[in-house]
Amino acid sequence: MDLKKIKEILEEEPAYRLKQVKKLLFQDLIGNWEEATTLSKELRQKLSKDCPISELKAEKVLTSDNNSAVKVLFVLKDGLKIESVLMKHEDNRKTVCVSSQVGCAMGCTFCATSQQGFRRNLTVDEIVEQVMFFARTSKKERISNVVFMGMGEPFLNYDNVLEAIRVLNDKDGLNIGIRHISISTAGITEGINKLADENLQINLAVSLHAPNNDLRLKLMPINKKYPIEEIITAVKGYIKKTKRRVMFEYLMIDGVNDSPAQAEELSKLLKKILCFVNLISFNPVGHSKFKSSSGWKIKKFKEVLEKNNISVTQRYRFGQEIKAACGQLAGENL
């Protein structure tokens, strides 16, 4: 779905044609141009030839046991593969977790995507098409939220990610509310600073996973370039400019980062910051020796944060059995 090329083709058409085509794509959710019967046969043929509606091929689709998560393995035009997930919440929200890169260069020891290495950035259209696939396959269940928490580091593909967000937010497009779109970063401070200047009410999430630099460096090599102090400074600047609350993601790994003392340390780090902590149970990844913290350890960790007036939530696990949960996307054959 090359939106730029579509606009070029429609330049010789009446001015209303672009809006008409956007309605066909994003509201009527046509699966091919032959369904666009409000367009002339000649225009449909030209669009079919030059602008396929989707060049992402769904190679495999897996659905979780309780139908709350659907994971799709997409094959891109160049043969590379990515994964995306649809999450169905009990309150009827439908969230698509999209990938922004093929693979990832962050090297996080707890993440399957990082074990694949980095191949390339996704284009604007490849990002948008992930959401469009789920929109088309569940027409009666409108996509309400999009999170950039799939494969890759969104801020290392900043321009394409922001342009994709504008397409998804467009009132003539899928019209997904800007406050229903979230970006998660491993702490790329330049991206945090740029986003602060965008004047967009996007939700920002920062993958922290440790209360100090020594431990975070062992878990996330990128901490060498972006230590915690610099991330916190960038986050404070972001909050000052946007007045938006930031989410810190914290993966609970048994015996690694889940002690009450580490909870105290995390509390001191985040004191007086407009934020909340999202505790995430570690999900099995490849040959990793890590294990998830037990329920009682997570409960104790949470209690320490709450005692210190740190807002905290616990992420619900979607699709662990189909490797669709946090950190499990790898773009491999399912």
CSV table of C-alpha atoms in Angstrom, one decimal, residues 1-11 18 33 43 46-47 49-52 55 77 125:
chain,number,residue,atom,x,y,z
A,1,MET,CA,0.0,0.0,0.0
A,2,ASP,CA,2.3,2.7,-1.3
A,3,LEU,CA,0.5,5.8,-0.2
A,4,LYS,CA,2.8,8.2,-1.9
A,5,LYS,CA,2.4,6.3,-5.2
A,6,ILE,CA,-1.3,6.3,-4.8
A,7,LYS,CA,-1.3,10.1,-4.4
A,8,GLU,CA,0.9,10.4,-7.5
A,9,ILE,CA,-1.6,8.3,-9.6
A,10,LEU,CA,-4.5,10.3,-8.3
A,11,GLU,CA,-3.0,13.7,-9.2
A,18,LEU,CA,-8.0,10.9,-2.8
A,33,TRP,CA,-8.8,-2.9,-5.8
A,43,LEU,CA,-8.3,3.3,-12.5
A,46,LYS,CA,-3.8,0.9,-12.8
A,47,LEU,CA,-3.9,0.8,-9.0
A,49,LYS,CA,-0.8,-3.0,-11.2
A,50,ASP,CA,1.2,-0.2,-9.6
A,51,CYS,CA,0.0,-0.1,-6.0
A,52,PRO,CA,-1.0,-3.5,-4.5
A,55,GLU,CA,2.7,-6.4,0.0
A,77,LYS,CA,8.6,-8.1,-0.3
A,125,ASP,CA,3.8,1.4,4.5
